[in-house]
């Protein structure tokens, strides 16, 4: 990945990891599950907050089993590992596919230009396989306006209480006990998908962290700096991993150039397991 000062370093690295021919090398990718790479993170005791002593969230491992680390070389990025058992991962993936895909929420497949009439995507796509990859995102709570980047009171739905409870506890272990999950984007990625470089600054309260839950296939996540001239760092994000982006990381350019095959850790049979074998689901949660 040779580069010169002044050029768009972020775009160059993004293209490198997105390339199919030739495929990229992953030797410089940081894997938080690699014990040597974990040394690049400052580990925290997940139970240190008094608010977590007796409060356990359903469909997660015990908080004492969570592994929490903040990346030493860049401000604002934390990784939380071992939050979910294999069964828990399948549970949350099922919530995304069965419930968060419903027309209770706003979805890309509802746009008039697609000329689709999909009510219960979960049921209908099992009858019509062509609908499976039509669903690319849904928004929960305050709906993200992709054009204006503005949240409005008249453009919102319910925020699932169970997901709000999980989000609150994740934020609490990092020192945000008053966190309120108010908006989420659920992304459904096939292997061919990517997410281009951007920053996250639409919310009024940038001091509240952005919580990103990954399920299914793995991904390469890039985190750069506040300008595209800074060379980004590549991380491997696996199923069950949670990235928490505080203000410094939110305002830095970040992206997902590639979905990569990961181990089948969730097991099971049926549509949900089959879907995870070919897709990545990302739940991106924000306090507005």
One Martini backbone bead per residue (centre of mass of N, CA, C, O) as a GRO file, in nm:
protein
  288
    1UNK     BB    1   0.069   0.056   0.029
    2UNK     BB    2   0.145   0.297  -0.151
    3UNK     BB    3   0.220   0.648  -0.069
    4UNK     BB    4   0.146   1.000  -0.073
    5UNK     BB    5   0.159   1.301   0.016
    6UNK     BB    6  -0.178   1.452  -0.016
    7UNK     BB    7  -0.340   1.222  -0.064
    8UNK     BB    8  -0.600   0.991  -0.063
    9UNK     BB    9  -0.555   0.760   0.172
   10UNK     BB   10  -0.827   0.641   0.231
   11UNK     BB   11  -0.902   0.552  -0.057
   12UNK     BB   12  -0.659   0.368  -0.106
   13UNK     BB   13  -0.721   0.165   0.122
   14UNK     BB   14  -1.004   0.095   0.040
   15UNK     BB   15  -0.930  -0.023  -0.241
   16UNK     BB   16  -0.743  -0.241  -0.143
   17UNK     BB   17  -0.964  -0.404   0.033
   18UNK     BB   18  -1.176  -0.427  -0.212
   19UNK     BB   19  -1.015  -0.591  -0.384
   20UNK     BB   20  -1.018  -0.881  -0.600
   21UNK     BB   21  -0.801  -0.787  -0.836
   22UNK     BB   22  -0.617  -0.820  -0.625
   23UNK     BB   23  -0.602  -0.943  -0.330
   24UNK     BB   24  -0.558  -0.878  -0.014
   25UNK     BB   25  -0.370  -0.828   0.259
   26UNK     BB   26  -0.396  -0.911   0.631
   27UNK     BB   27  -0.126  -0.843   0.797
   28UNK     BB   28  -0.232  -0.532   0.897
   29UNK     BB   29  -0.460  -0.649   1.056
   30UNK     BB   30  -0.656  -0.598   1.336
   31UNK     BB   31  -0.712  -0.855   1.590
   32UNK     BB   32  -0.877  -0.873   1.892
   33UNK     BB   33  -0.843  -1.206   1.908
   34UNK     BB   34  -0.550  -1.146   1.917
   35UNK     BB   35  -0.328  -1.140   2.169
   36UNK     BB   36  -0.121  -0.945   2.043
   37UNK     BB   37  -0.332  -0.727   1.955
   38UNK     BB   38  -0.462  -0.674   2.238
   39UNK     BB   39  -0.215  -0.497   2.334
   40UNK     BB   40  -0.339  -0.236   2.176
   41UNK     BB   41  -0.519  -0.251   2.428
   42UNK     BB   42  -0.706  -0.117   2.694
   43UNK     BB   43  -0.810  -0.279   2.964
   44UNK     BB   44  -1.133  -0.334   3.116
   45UNK     BB   45  -1.362  -0.348   3.371
   46UNK     BB   46  -1.693  -0.429   3.329
   47UNK     BB   47  -1.762  -0.417   3.662
   48UNK     BB   48  -1.679  -0.128   3.775
   49UNK     BB   49  -1.957  -0.045   3.761
   50UNK     BB   50  -2.215  -0.020   3.986
   51UNK     BB   51  -2.452  -0.053   3.774
   52UNK     BB   52  -2.354  -0.372   3.702
   53UNK     BB   53  -2.367  -0.569   3.947
   54UNK     BB   54  -2.709  -0.655   3.915
   55UNK     BB   55  -2.715  -0.612   3.592
   56UNK     BB   56  -2.867  -0.813   3.350
   57UNK     BB   57  -2.876  -0.911   3.023
   58UNK     BB   58  -3.049  -1.051   2.797
   59UNK     BB   59  -2.881  -1.239   2.571
   60UNK     BB   60  -2.611  -1.270   2.746
   61UNK     BB   61  -2.345  -1.259   2.898
   62UNK     BB   62  -2.184  -1.206   3.157
   63UNK     BB   63  -2.025  -0.921   3.242
   64UNK     BB   64  -1.765  -1.068   3.357
   65UNK     BB   65  -1.703  -1.181   3.045
   66UNK     BB   66  -1.634  -0.929   2.936
   67UNK     BB   67  -1.430  -0.759   2.683
   68UNK     BB   68  -1.254  -0.450   2.734
   69UNK     BB   69  -1.123  -0.217   2.479
   70UNK     BB   70  -0.893   0.043   2.411
   71UNK     BB   71  -0.744   0.213   2.166
   72UNK     BB   72  -0.434   0.357   2.198
   73UNK     BB   73  -0.378   0.516   1.904
   74UNK     BB   74  -0.689   0.609   1.933
   75UNK     BB   75  -0.950   0.804   1.989
   76UNK     BB   76  -1.271   0.643   2.074
   77UNK     BB   77  -1.200   0.324   2.057
   78UNK     BB   78  -1.399   0.034   2.122
   79UNK     BB   79  -1.397  -0.311   2.242
   80UNK     BB   80  -1.646  -0.576   2.267
   81UNK     BB   81  -1.620  -0.895   2.402
   82UNK     BB   82  -1.811  -1.165   2.490
   83UNK     BB   83  -2.127  -1.097   2.503
   84UNK     BB   84  -2.189  -1.352   2.319
   85UNK     BB   85  -2.320  -1.624   2.244
   86UNK     BB   86  -2.412  -1.824   1.998
   87UNK     BB   87  -2.713  -1.808   2.072
   88UNK     BB   88  -2.728  -1.499   2.095
   89UNK     BB   89  -2.659  -1.432   1.804
   90UNK     BB   90  -2.908  -1.572   1.686
   91UNK     BB   91  -3.116  -1.403   1.833
   92UNK     BB   92  -3.038  -1.117   1.720
   93UNK     BB   93  -3.063  -1.194   1.424
   94UNK     BB   94  -3.365  -1.267   1.440
   95UNK     BB   95  -3.462  -0.988   1.516
   96UNK     BB   96  -3.374  -0.853   1.255
   97UNK     BB   97  -3.526  -1.048   1.049
   98UNK     BB   98  -3.821  -1.050   1.186
   99UNK     BB   99  -3.860  -0.743   1.312
  100UNK     BB  100  -3.664  -0.510   1.191
  101UNK     BB  101  -3.799  -0.578   0.891
  102UNK     BB  102  -4.054  -0.448   0.935
  103UNK     BB  103  -4.322  -0.211   0.867
  104UNK     BB  104  -4.281  -0.056   1.138
  105UNK     BB  105  -4.043   0.033   0.978
  106UNK     BB  106  -3.789   0.168   0.797
  107UNK     BB  107  -3.722   0.089   0.444
  108UNK     BB  108  -3.580   0.047   0.139
  109UNK     BB  109  -3.824  -0.135   0.015
  110UNK     BB  110  -4.035   0.127   0.032
  111UNK     BB  111  -3.943   0.253  -0.211
  112UNK     BB  112  -4.101   0.346  -0.502
  113UNK     BB  113  -3.866   0.270  -0.710
  114UNK     BB  114  -3.893  -0.052  -0.651
  115UNK     BB  115  -4.181  -0.172  -0.671
  116UNK     BB  116  -4.271  -0.276  -0.381
  117UNK     BB  117  -4.481  -0.518  -0.173
  118UNK     BB  118  -4.370  -0.535   0.152
  119UNK     BB  119  -4.435  -0.660   0.458
  120UNK     BB  120  -4.327  -0.961   0.540
  121UNK     BB  121  -4.017  -1.036   0.475
  122UNK     BB  122  -3.962  -1.302   0.624
  123UNK     BB  123  -4.188  -1.461   0.477
  124UNK     BB  124  -4.156  -1.375   0.171
  125UNK     BB  125  -3.849  -1.462   0.119
  126UNK     BB  126  -3.913  -1.776   0.154
  127UNK     BB  127  -4.084  -1.766  -0.122
  128UNK     BB  128  -3.889  -1.520  -0.237
  129UNK     BB  129  -3.554  -1.505  -0.305
  130UNK     BB  130  -3.534  -1.214  -0.444
  131UNK     BB  131  -3.576  -1.056  -0.154
  132UNK     BB  132  -3.330  -1.092   0.026
  133UNK     BB  133  -3.128  -0.857  -0.115
  134UNK     BB  134  -3.322  -0.607  -0.097
  135UNK     BB  135  -3.249  -0.590   0.194
  136UNK     BB  136  -3.037  -0.323   0.353
  137UNK     BB  137  -3.241  -0.149   0.546
  138UNK     BB  138  -3.323  -0.025   0.878
  139UNK     BB  139  -3.518   0.192   1.096
  140UNK     BB  140  -3.507   0.299   1.438
  141UNK     BB  141  -3.695   0.520   1.558
  142UNK     BB  142  -3.524   0.746   1.454
  143UNK     BB  143  -3.508   0.849   1.127
  144UNK     BB  144  -3.286   0.844   0.885
  145UNK     BB  145  -3.189   1.106   0.672
  146UNK     BB  146  -3.007   1.073   0.383
  147UNK     BB  147  -3.020   1.379   0.288
  148UNK     BB  148  -3.025   1.575   0.562
  149UNK     BB  149  -2.934   1.443   0.847
  150UNK     BB  150  -3.219   1.463   0.999
  151UNK     BB  151  -3.403   1.469   1.294
  152UNK     BB  152  -3.757   1.393   1.355
  153UNK     BB  153  -4.054   1.376   1.527
  154UNK     BB  154  -4.223   1.295   1.247
  155UNK     BB  155  -3.970   1.059   1.215
  156UNK     BB  156  -4.089   0.792   1.388
  157UNK     BB  157  -4.052   0.511   1.595
  158UNK     BB  158  -4.000   0.264   1.765
  159UNK     BB  159  -3.792   0.138   2.025
  160UNK     BB  160  -3.659  -0.143   2.116
  161UNK     BB  161  -3.635  -0.229   2.443
  162UNK     BB  162  -3.418  -0.455   2.435
  163UNK     BB  163  -3.207  -0.287   2.277
  164UNK     BB  164  -3.193  -0.055   2.479
  165UNK     BB  165  -3.086  -0.222   2.717
  166UNK     BB  166  -2.827  -0.318   2.585
  167UNK     BB  167  -2.709  -0.038   2.518
  168UNK     BB  168  -2.695   0.073   2.806
  169UNK     BB  169  -2.493  -0.141   2.914
  170UNK     BB  170  -2.264  -0.090   2.715
  171UNK     BB  171  -2.224   0.209   2.798
  172UNK     BB  172  -2.175   0.172   3.104
  173UNK     BB  173  -1.895   0.016   3.088
  174UNK     BB  174  -1.780   0.310   2.956
  175UNK     BB  175  -1.925   0.560   3.126
  176UNK     BB  176  -2.260   0.569   3.027
  177UNK     BB  177  -2.534   0.566   3.229
  178UNK     BB  178  -2.735   0.779   3.047
  179UNK     BB  179  -2.799   0.616   2.807
  180UNK     BB  180  -2.997   0.665   2.494
  181UNK     BB  181  -3.172   0.479   2.278
  182UNK     BB  182  -3.313   0.632   1.962
  183UNK     BB  183  -3.133   0.512   1.720
  184UNK     BB  184  -3.130   0.290   1.422
  185UNK     BB  185  -2.920   0.096   1.201
  186UNK     BB  186  -2.991  -0.176   0.986
  187UNK     BB  187  -2.759  -0.377   0.826
  188UNK     BB  188  -2.757  -0.567   0.507
  189UNK     BB  189  -2.484  -0.777   0.406
  190UNK     BB  190  -2.339  -0.882   0.147
  191UNK     BB  191  -2.040  -0.968   0.015
  192UNK     BB  192  -2.053  -0.718  -0.202
  193UNK     BB  193  -2.045  -0.515   0.016
  194UNK     BB  194  -2.018  -0.164   0.122
  195UNK     BB  195  -1.868   0.121   0.314
  196UNK     BB  196  -1.808   0.429   0.288
  197UNK     BB  197  -1.660   0.705   0.366
  198UNK     BB  198  -1.715   0.859   0.696
  199UNK     BB  199  -1.906   1.050   0.923
  200UNK     BB  200  -2.056   1.104   1.266
  201UNK     BB  201  -2.276   1.418   1.295
  202UNK     BB  202  -2.605   1.430   1.322
  203UNK     BB  203  -2.600   1.446   1.614
  204UNK     BB  204  -2.625   1.652   1.886
  205UNK     BB  205  -2.480   1.421   2.071
  206UNK     BB  206  -2.140   1.350   2.044
  207UNK     BB  207  -2.072   1.233   2.338
  208UNK     BB  208  -2.230   1.004   2.254
  209UNK     BB  209  -2.214   0.693   2.169
  210UNK     BB  210  -2.148   0.459   1.918
  211UNK     BB  211  -2.314   0.147   1.846
  212UNK     BB  212  -2.165  -0.164   1.710
  213UNK     BB  213  -2.320  -0.458   1.583
  214UNK     BB  214  -2.201  -0.784   1.497
  215UNK     BB  215  -2.327  -1.023   1.246
  216UNK     BB  216  -2.180  -1.293   1.110
  217UNK     BB  217  -1.988  -1.183   0.904
  218UNK     BB  218  -1.705  -1.042   0.842
  219UNK     BB  219  -1.489  -0.737   0.870
  220UNK     BB  220  -1.350  -0.448   0.738
  221UNK     BB  221  -1.225  -0.181   0.942
  222UNK     BB  222  -1.193   0.170   0.906
  223UNK     BB  223  -0.963   0.406   1.075
  224UNK     BB  224  -0.901   0.736   1.081
  225UNK     BB  225  -0.920   1.069   1.041
  226UNK     BB  226  -1.019   1.407   0.985
  227UNK     BB  227  -0.866   1.325   0.725
  228UNK     BB  228  -0.788   1.177   0.408
  229UNK     BB  229  -0.463   1.197   0.455
  230UNK     BB  230  -0.501   0.978   0.657
  231UNK     BB  231  -0.407   0.672   0.760
  232UNK     BB  232  -0.571   0.393   0.800
  233UNK     BB  233  -0.698   0.146   1.012
  234UNK     BB  234  -0.721  -0.207   1.029
  235UNK     BB  235  -1.003  -0.417   1.114
  236UNK     BB  236  -1.132  -0.709   1.262
  237UNK     BB  237  -1.478  -0.804   1.242
  238UNK     BB  238  -1.678  -1.007   1.431
  239UNK     BB  239  -1.898  -1.208   1.542
  240UNK     BB  240  -2.012  -1.023   1.834
  241UNK     BB  241  -1.890  -0.765   1.796
  242UNK     BB  242  -1.816  -0.440   1.959
  243UNK     BB  243  -1.838  -0.108   1.867
  244UNK     BB  244  -1.717   0.197   2.025
  245UNK     BB  245  -1.790   0.543   1.942
  246UNK     BB  246  -1.651   0.814   2.015
  247UNK     BB  247  -1.601   1.128   1.920
  248UNK     BB  248  -1.322   1.086   1.783
  249UNK     BB  249  -1.427   0.850   1.593
  250UNK     BB  250  -1.679   0.981   1.464
  251UNK     BB  251  -1.493   1.225   1.329
  252UNK     BB  252  -1.372   1.002   1.180
  253UNK     BB  253  -1.283   0.824   0.926
  254UNK     BB  254  -1.499   0.555   0.805
  255UNK     BB  255  -1.515   0.194   0.706
  256UNK     BB  256  -1.638  -0.081   0.472
  257UNK     BB  257  -1.474  -0.260   0.218
  258UNK     BB  258  -1.522  -0.563   0.355
  259UNK     BB  259  -1.644  -0.885   0.329
  260UNK     BB  260  -1.566  -1.174   0.530
  261UNK     BB  261  -1.507  -1.478   0.606
  262UNK     BB  262  -1.643  -1.663   0.876
  263UNK     BB  263  -1.713  -1.838   1.133
  264UNK     BB  264  -1.941  -2.081   1.245
  265UNK     BB  265  -2.082  -1.990   1.566
  266UNK     BB  266  -2.413  -2.039   1.575
  267UNK     BB  267  -2.556  -2.233   1.415
  268UNK     BB  268  -2.796  -2.419   1.314
  269UNK     BB  269  -3.116  -2.394   1.149
  270UNK     BB  270  -3.227  -2.231   0.875
  271UNK     BB  271  -3.268  -1.915   0.764
  272UNK     BB  272  -3.081  -1.763   0.958
  273UNK     BB  273  -2.825  -1.934   0.920
  274UNK     BB  274  -2.814  -1.905   0.613
  275UNK     BB  275  -2.785  -1.600   0.611
  276UNK     BB  276  -2.518  -1.576   0.784
  277UNK     BB  277  -2.340  -1.738   0.571
  278UNK     BB  278  -2.389  -1.463   0.354
  279UNK     BB  279  -2.388  -1.240   0.593
  280UNK     BB  280  -2.409  -0.910   0.734
  281UNK     BB  281  -2.491  -0.766   1.050
  282UNK     BB  282  -2.571  -0.421   1.147
  283UNK     BB  283  -2.594  -0.239   1.458
  284UNK     BB  284  -2.666   0.115   1.476
  285UNK     BB  285  -2.634   0.314   1.768
  286UNK     BB  286  -2.815   0.612   1.897
  287UNK     BB  287  -2.801   0.935   2.039
  288UNK     BB  288  -2.988   1.228   1.967
   0.00000   0.00000   0.00000
